[in-house]
Short mmCIF file of C-alpha atoms and ligand atoms in Angstrom, two decimals:
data_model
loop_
_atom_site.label_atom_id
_atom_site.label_comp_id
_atom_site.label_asym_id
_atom_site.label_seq_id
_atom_site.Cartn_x
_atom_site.Cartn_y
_atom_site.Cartn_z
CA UNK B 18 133.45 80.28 132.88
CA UNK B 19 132.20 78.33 135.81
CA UNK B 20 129.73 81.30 136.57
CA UNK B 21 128.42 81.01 133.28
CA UNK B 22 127.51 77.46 133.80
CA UNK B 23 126.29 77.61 137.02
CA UNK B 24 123.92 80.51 135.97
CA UNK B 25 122.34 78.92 133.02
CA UNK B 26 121.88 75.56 135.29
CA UNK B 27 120.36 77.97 137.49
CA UNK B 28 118.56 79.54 134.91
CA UNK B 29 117.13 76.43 133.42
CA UNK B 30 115.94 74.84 137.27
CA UNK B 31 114.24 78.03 137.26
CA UNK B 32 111.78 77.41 133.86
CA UNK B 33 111.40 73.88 135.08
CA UNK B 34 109.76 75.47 138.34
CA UNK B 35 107.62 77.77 136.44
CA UNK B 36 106.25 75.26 133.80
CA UNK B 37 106.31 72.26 136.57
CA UNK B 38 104.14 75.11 138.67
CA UNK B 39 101.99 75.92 135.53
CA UNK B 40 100.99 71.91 134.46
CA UNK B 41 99.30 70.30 136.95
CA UNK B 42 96.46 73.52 137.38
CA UNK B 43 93.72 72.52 135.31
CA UNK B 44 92.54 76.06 133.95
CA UNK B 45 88.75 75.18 134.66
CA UNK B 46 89.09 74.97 138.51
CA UNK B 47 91.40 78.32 138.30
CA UNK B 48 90.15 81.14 139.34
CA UNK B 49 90.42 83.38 135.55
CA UNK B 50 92.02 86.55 137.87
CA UNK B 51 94.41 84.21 139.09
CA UNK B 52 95.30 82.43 135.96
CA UNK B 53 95.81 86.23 134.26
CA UNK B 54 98.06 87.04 137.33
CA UNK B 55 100.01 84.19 137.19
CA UNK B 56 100.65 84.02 133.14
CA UNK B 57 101.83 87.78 133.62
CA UNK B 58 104.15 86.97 136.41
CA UNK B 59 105.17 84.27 134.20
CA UNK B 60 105.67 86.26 131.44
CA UNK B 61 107.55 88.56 132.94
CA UNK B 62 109.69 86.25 134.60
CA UNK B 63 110.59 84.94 131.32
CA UNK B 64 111.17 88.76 130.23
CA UNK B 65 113.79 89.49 133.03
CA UNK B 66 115.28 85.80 132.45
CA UNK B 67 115.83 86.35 128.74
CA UNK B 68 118.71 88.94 129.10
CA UNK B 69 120.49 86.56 131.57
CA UNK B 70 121.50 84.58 128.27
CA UNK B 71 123.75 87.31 127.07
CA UNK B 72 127.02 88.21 129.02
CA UNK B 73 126.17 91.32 130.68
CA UNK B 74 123.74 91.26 133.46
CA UNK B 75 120.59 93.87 132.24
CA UNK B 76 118.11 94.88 134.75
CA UNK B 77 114.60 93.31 134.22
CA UNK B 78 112.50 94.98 130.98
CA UNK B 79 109.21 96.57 131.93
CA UNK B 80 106.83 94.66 130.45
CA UNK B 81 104.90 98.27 130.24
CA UNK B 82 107.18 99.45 127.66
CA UNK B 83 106.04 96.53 124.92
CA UNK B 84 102.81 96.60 125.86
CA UNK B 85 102.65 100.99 125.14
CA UNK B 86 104.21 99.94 122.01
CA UNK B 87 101.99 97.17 121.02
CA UNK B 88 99.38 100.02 121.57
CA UNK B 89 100.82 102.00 119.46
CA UNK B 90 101.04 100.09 116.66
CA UNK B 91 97.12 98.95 117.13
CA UNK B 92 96.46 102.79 116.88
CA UNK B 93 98.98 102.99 113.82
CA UNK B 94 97.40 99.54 112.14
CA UNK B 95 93.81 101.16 112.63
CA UNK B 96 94.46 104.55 111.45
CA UNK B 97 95.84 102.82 108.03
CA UNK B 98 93.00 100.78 107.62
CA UNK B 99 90.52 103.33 107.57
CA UNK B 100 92.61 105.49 105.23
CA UNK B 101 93.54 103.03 102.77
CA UNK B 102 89.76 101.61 102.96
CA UNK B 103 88.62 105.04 102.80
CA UNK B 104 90.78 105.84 99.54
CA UNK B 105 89.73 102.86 97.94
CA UNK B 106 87.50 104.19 95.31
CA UNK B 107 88.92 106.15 93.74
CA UNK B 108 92.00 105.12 93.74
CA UNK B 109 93.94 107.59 96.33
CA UNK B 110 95.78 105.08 98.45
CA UNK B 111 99.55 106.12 97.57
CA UNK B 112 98.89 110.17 97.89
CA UNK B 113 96.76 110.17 100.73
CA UNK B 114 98.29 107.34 103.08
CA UNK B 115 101.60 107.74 102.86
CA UNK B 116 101.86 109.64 106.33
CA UNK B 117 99.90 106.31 108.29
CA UNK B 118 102.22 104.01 106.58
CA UNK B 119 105.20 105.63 107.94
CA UNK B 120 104.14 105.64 111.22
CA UNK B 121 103.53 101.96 111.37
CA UNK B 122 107.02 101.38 109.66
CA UNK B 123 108.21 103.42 112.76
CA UNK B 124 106.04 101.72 115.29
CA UNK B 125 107.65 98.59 113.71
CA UNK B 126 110.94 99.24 114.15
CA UNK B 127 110.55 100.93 117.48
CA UNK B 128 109.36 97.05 118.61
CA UNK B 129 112.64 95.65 116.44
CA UNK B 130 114.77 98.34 118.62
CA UNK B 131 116.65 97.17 122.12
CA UNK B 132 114.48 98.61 124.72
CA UNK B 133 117.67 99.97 127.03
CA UNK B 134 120.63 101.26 125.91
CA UNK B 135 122.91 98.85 126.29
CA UNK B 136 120.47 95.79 125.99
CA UNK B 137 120.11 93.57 123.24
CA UNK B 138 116.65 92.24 124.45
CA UNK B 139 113.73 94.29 122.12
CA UNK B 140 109.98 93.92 122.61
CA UNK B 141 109.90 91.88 119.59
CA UNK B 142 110.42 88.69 121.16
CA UNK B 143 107.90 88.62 123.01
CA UNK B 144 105.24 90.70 120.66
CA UNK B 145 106.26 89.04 117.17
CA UNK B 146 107.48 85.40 118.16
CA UNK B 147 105.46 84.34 121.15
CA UNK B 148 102.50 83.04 119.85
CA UNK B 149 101.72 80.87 117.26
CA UNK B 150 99.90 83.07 114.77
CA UNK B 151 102.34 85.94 114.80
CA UNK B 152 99.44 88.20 114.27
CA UNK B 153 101.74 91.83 114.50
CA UNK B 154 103.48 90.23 111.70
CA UNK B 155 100.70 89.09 110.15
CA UNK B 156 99.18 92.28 109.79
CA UNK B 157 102.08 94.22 109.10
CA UNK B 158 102.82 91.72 106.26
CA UNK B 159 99.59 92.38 104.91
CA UNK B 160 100.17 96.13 105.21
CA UNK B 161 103.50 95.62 103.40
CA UNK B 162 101.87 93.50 100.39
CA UNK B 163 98.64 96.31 99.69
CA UNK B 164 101.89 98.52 99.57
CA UNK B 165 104.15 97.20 97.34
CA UNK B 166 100.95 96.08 94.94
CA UNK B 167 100.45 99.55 94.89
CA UNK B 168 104.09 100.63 93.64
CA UNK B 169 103.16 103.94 96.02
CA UNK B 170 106.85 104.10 96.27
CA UNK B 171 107.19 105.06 92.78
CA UNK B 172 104.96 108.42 93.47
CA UNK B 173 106.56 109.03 96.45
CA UNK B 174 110.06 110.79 97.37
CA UNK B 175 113.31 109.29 98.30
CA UNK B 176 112.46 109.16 101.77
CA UNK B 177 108.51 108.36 101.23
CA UNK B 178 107.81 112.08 103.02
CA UNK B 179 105.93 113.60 100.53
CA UNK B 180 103.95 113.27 96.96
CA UNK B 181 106.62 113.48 93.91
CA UNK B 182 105.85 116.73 91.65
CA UNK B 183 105.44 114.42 88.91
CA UNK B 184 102.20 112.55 90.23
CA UNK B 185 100.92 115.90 91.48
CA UNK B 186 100.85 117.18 88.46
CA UNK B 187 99.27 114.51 86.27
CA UNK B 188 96.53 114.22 89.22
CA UNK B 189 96.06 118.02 88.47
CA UNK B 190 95.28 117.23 84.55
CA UNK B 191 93.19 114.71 85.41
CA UNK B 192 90.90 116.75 87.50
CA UNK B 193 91.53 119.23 84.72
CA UNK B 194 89.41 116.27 82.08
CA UNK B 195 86.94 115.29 84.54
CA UNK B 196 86.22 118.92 85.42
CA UNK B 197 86.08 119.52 81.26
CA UNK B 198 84.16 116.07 81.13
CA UNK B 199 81.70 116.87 83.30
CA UNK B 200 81.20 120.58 81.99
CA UNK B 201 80.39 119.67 78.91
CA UNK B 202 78.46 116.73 78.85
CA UNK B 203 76.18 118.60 80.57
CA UNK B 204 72.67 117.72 81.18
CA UNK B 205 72.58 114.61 78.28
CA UNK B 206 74.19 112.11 81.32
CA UNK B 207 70.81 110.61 82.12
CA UNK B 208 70.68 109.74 78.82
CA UNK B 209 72.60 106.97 77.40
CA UNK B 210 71.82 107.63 73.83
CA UNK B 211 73.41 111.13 74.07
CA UNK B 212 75.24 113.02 71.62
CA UNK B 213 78.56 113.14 73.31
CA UNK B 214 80.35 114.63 69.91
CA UNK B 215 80.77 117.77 71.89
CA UNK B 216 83.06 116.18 74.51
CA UNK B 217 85.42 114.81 72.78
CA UNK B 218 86.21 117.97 70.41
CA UNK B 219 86.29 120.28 73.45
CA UNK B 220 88.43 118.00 75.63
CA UNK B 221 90.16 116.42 72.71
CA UNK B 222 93.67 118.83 73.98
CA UNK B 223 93.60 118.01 77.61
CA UNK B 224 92.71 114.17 77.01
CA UNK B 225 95.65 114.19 74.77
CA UNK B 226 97.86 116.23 77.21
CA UNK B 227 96.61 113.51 80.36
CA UNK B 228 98.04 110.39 78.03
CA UNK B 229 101.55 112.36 77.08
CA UNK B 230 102.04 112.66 80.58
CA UNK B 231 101.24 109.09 81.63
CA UNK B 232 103.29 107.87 79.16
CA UNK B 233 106.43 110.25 79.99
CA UNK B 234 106.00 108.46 83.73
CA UNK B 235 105.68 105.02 82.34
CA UNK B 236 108.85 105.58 80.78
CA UNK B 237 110.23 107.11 84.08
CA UNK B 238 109.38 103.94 86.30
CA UNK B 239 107.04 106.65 88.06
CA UNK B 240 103.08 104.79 87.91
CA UNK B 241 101.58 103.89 91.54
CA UNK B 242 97.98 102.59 91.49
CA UNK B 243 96.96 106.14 91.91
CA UNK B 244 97.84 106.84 88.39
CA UNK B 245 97.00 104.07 86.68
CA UNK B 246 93.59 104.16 88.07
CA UNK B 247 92.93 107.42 86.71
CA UNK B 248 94.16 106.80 83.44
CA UNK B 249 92.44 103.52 83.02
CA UNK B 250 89.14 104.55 84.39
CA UNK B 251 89.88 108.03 82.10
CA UNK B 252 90.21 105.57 79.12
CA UNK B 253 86.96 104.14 79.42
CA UNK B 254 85.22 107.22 79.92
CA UNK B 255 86.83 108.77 76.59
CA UNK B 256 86.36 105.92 74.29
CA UNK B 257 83.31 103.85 76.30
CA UNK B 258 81.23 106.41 77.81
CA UNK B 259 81.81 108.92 75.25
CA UNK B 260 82.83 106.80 72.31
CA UNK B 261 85.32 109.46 71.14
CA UNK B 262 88.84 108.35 69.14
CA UNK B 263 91.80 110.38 68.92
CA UNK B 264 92.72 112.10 65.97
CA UNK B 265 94.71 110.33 63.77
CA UNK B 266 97.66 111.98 64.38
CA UNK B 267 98.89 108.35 65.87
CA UNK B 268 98.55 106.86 61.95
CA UNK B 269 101.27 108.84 60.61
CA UNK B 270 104.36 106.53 62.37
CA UNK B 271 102.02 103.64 61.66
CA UNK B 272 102.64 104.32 57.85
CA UNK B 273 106.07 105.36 58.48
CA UNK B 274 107.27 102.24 60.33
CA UNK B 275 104.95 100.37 57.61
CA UNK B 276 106.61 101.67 54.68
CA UNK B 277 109.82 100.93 55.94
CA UNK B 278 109.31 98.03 56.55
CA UNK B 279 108.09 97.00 53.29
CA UNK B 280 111.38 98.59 51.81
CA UNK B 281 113.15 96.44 53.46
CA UNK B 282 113.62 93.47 51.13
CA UNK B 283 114.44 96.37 47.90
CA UNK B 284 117.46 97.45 50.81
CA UNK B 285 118.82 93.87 50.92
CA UNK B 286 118.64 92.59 47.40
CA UNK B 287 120.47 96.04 46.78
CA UNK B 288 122.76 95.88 49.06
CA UNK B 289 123.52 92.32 48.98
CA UNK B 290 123.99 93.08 44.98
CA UNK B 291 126.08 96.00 45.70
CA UNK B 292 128.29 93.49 47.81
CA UNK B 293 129.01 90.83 45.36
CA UNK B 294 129.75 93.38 42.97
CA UNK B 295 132.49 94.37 45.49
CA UNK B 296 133.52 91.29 45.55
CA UNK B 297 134.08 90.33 42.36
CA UNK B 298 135.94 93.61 42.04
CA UNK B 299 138.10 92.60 44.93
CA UNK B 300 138.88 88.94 43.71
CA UNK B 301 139.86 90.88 39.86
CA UNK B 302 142.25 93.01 41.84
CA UNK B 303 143.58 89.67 44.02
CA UNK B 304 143.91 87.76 40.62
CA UNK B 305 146.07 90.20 38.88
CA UNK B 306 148.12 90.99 42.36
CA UNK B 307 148.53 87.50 42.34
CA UNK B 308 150.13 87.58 38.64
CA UNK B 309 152.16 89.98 39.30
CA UNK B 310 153.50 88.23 42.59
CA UNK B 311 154.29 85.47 40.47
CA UNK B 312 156.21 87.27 37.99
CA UNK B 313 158.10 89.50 40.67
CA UNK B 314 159.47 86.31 42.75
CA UNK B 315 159.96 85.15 38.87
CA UNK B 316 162.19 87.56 37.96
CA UNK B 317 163.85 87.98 41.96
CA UNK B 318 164.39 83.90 41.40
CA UNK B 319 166.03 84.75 37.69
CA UNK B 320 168.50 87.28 39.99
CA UNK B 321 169.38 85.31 42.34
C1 NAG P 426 95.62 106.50 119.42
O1 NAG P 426 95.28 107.62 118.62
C2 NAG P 426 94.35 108.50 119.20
C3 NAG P 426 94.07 109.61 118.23
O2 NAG P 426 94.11 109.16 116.92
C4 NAG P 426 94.89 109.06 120.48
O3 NAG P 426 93.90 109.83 121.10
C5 NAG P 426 95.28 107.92 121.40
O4 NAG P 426 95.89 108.43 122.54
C6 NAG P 426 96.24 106.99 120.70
N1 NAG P 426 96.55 105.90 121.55
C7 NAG P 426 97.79 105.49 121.76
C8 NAG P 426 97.99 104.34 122.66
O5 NAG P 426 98.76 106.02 121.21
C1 NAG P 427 122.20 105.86 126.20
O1 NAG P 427 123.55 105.98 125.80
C2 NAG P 427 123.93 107.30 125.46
C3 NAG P 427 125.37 107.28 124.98
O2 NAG P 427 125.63 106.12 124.29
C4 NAG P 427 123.74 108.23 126.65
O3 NAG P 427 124.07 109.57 126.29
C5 NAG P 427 122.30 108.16 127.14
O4 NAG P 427 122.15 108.94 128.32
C6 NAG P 427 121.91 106.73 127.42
N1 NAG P 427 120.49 106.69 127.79
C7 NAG P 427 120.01 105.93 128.76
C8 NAG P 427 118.54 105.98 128.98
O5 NAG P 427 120.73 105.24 129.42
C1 NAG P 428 115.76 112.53 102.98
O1 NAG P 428 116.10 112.62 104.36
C2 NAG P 428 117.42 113.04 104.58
C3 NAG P 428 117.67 113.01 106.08
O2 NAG P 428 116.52 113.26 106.79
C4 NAG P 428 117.62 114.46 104.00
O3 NAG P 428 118.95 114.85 104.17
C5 NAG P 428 117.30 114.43 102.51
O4 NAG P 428 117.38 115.74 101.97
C6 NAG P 428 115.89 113.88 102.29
N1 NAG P 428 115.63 113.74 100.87
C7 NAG P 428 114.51 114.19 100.31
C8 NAG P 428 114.39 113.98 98.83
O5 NAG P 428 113.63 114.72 100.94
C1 NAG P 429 110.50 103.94 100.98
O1 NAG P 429 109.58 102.90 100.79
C2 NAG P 429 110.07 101.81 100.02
C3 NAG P 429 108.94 100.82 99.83
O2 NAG P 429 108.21 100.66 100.99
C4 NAG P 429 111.28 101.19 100.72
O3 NAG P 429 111.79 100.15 99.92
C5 NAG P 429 112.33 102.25 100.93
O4 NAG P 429 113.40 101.71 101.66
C6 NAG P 429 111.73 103.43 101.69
N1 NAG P 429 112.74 104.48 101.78
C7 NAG P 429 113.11 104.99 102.94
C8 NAG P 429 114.16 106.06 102.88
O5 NAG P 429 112.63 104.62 104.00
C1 NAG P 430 107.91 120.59 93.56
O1 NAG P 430 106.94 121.62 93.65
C2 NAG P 430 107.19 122.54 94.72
C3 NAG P 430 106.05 123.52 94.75
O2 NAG P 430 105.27 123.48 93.61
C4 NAG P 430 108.53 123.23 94.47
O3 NAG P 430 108.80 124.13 95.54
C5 NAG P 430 109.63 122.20 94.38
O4 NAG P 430 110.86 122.80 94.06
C6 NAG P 430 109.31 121.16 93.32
N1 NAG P 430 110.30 120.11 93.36
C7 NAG P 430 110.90 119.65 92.26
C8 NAG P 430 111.90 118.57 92.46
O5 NAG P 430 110.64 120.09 91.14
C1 NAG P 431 79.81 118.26 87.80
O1 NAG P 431 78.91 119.32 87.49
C2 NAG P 431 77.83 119.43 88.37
C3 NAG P 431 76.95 120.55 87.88
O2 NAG P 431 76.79 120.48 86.49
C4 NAG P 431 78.33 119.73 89.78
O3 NAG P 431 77.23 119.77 90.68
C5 NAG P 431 79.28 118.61 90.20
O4 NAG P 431 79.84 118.93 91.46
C6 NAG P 431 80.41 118.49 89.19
N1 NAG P 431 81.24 117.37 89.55
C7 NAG P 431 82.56 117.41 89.49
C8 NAG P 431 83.29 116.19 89.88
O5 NAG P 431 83.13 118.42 89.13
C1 NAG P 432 76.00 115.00 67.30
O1 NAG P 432 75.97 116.42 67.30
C2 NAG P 432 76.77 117.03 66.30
C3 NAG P 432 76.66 118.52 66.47
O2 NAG P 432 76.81 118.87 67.81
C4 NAG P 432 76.29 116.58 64.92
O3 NAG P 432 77.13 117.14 63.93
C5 NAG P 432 76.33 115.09 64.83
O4 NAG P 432 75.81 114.63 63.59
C6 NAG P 432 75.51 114.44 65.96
N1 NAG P 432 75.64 113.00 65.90
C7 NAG P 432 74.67 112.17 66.12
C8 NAG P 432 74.99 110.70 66.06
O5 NAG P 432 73.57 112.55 66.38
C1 NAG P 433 111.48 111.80 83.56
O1 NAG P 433 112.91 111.66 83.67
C2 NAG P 433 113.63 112.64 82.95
C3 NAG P 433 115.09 112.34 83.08
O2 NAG P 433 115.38 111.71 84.29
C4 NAG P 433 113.29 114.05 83.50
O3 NAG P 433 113.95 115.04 82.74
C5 NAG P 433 111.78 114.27 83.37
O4 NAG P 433 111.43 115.51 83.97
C6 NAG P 433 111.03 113.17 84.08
N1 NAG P 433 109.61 113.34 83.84
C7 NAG P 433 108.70 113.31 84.81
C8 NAG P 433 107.30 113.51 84.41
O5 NAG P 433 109.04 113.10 85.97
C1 NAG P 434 91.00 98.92 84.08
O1 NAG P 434 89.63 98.89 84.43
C2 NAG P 434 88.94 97.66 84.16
C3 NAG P 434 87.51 97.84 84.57
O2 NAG P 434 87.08 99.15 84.51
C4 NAG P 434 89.61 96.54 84.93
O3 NAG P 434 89.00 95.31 84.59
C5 NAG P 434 91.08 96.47 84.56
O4 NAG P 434 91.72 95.49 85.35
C6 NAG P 434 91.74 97.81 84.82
N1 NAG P 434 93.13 97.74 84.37
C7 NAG P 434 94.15 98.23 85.09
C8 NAG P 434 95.50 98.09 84.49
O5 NAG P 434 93.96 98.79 86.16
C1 NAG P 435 80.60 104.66 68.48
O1 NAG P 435 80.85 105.38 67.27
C2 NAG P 435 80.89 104.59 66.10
C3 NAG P 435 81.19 105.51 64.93
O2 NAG P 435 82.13 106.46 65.30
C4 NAG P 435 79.54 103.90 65.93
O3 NAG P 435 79.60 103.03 64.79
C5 NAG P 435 79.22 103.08 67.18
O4 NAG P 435 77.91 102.53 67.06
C6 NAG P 435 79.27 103.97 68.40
N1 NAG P 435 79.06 103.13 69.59
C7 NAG P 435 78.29 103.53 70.60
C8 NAG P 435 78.18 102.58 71.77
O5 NAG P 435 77.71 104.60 70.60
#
């Protein structure tokens, strides 16, 4: 216990020197190279101290180590920017930057991890808490936000390795459209006035086939920005650009639902008349039970 104290007095003395040997410098009449030399020696100082608070004497961290990681993850941070700014328009953030993100959710937990084996210290105290700005965490909150915005977790697999089948699939029928779009619209795109009556009969099926599947993965919980991007942007081609409607196959459970709905009130004033009718039935039967109690206990009263 004693050793304990005496090391942490120790310990403390020791800061005091470091910052007491820092103050009085003023940084103008420092030489910069000797400033830089001294705030490294003082940071790592305060590296190999750090351990020294838990139990179990570590040897000193390499500084190196945090700083290859910190370089990793400026590598990993820059690689994602350019692919999600690249995949911006259109929309193919989720399918085509899954891989960076990944990385940079290693990267991240690499600089969580203790650094030796049986060490608690990690490189994140001194990359993620030391300054005032917390700019690693900064950046890989903002990272974290553009992802979960997206929902890409919702195209993705279990383990966010790969593109589900699902999203593949409706990203293959959307091609599919634009490919049938573009094929037979033909030359009249210059002109806004065209006649675009030809598009919508010929890709009247596939159109229809793109929304059943959007709305089977709506109902599965399975849209990432990906998808809904090329659905919405597919909507306003269809019914903006082209001006085309759907046939009106969609009226028929309109009418349905209507018509039920107005039969409605005929169901409850016929049931509810149905039910009293009961009723009185009921209380007739209850009446004459009731008679025929009385003249039972009567007649068992007579007995007795
Ligand atoms: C960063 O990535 C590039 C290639 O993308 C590679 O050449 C370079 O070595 C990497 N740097 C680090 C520190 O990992
Ligand atoms: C870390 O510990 C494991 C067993 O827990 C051991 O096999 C390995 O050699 C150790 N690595 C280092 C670098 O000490
Ligand atoms: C996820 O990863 C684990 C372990 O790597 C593996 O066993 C599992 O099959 C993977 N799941 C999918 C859907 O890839
Ligand atoms: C996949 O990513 C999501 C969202 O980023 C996360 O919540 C989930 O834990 C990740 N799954 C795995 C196995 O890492
Ligand atoms: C996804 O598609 C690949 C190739 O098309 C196939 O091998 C795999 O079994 C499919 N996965 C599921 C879950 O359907
Ligand atoms: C659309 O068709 C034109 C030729 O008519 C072709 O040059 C262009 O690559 C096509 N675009 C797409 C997205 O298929
Ligand atoms: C568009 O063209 C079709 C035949 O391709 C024709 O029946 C229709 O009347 C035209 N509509 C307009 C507004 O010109
Ligand atoms: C939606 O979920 C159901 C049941 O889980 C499954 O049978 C169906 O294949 C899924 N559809 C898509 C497009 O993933
Ligand atoms: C659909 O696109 C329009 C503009 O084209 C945009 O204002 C709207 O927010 C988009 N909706 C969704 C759900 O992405
Ligand atoms: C779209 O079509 C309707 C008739 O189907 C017509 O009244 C309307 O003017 C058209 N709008 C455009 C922008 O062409």
């Amino acid at each position: 216990m004693m050793n304990v104290r005496a090391l942490i007095i120790s310990l403390l003395l020791c800061e005091c020197c470091v910052v007491m040997g820092w103050l009085p410098d003023d940084p103008q009449s420092a030489d910069s190279s000797d400033l830089m030399a001294r705030s490294a020696w003082a940071q790592q100082l305060s590296l190999s101290l750090l351990p020294a608070y838990s139990l179990a004497p570590d040897p000193p961290v390499d500084p190196n180590i945090c700083l290859q990681l910190l370089h990793e993850f400026a590598n990993n941070s820059a690689d994602l920017s350019n692919c999600l700014a690249s995949m911006a328009w259109p929309v193919r953030v989720c399918q085509h930057c899954y891989r960076e993100y990944a990385q940079l959710i290693t990267t991240m937990e690499k600089i969580g991890n203790p650094i030796q084996n049986s060490s608690t210290i990690s490189c994140a105290t001194t990359l993620l808490r030391s300054d005032r700005v917390h700019v690693i965490v900064a950046l890989k909150d903002f990272f974290d936000d553009v992802w979960t915005d997206s929902k890409c977790s919702s195209c993705l697999d279990s383990n966010n390795t790969s593109v589900l089948n699902s999203t593949a699939e409706f990203m293959k029928s959307f091609d599919d459209l634009i490919q049938c779009f573009n094929v037979t619209k033909g030359s009249a795109f210059p002109n806004q006035h065209a006649n675009f009556s030809k598009v919508c009969q010929l890709c009247k099926t596939s159109y229809k086939k793109l929304n059943e599947q959007y709305t089977e993965l709506e109902h599965n919980n399975s849209l990432c920005i990906d998808i809904e991007d090329a659905m919405n942007s597919t909507r306003s081609l269809w019914s903006g650009l082209f001006n085309c409607t759907l046939p009106c196959t969609d009226t028929v459970p309109v009418i349905a639902v209507s018509a039920f709905i107005l039969f409605l009130p005929v169901v409850f004033y016929l049931s509810s008349f149905l039910h009293s009718e009961q009723k009185k039935r009921k209380l007739i039967i209850a009446k004459r039970l009731k008679t025929s109690n009385a003249s039972l206990t009567h007649i068992l009263d007579k007995s007795n």
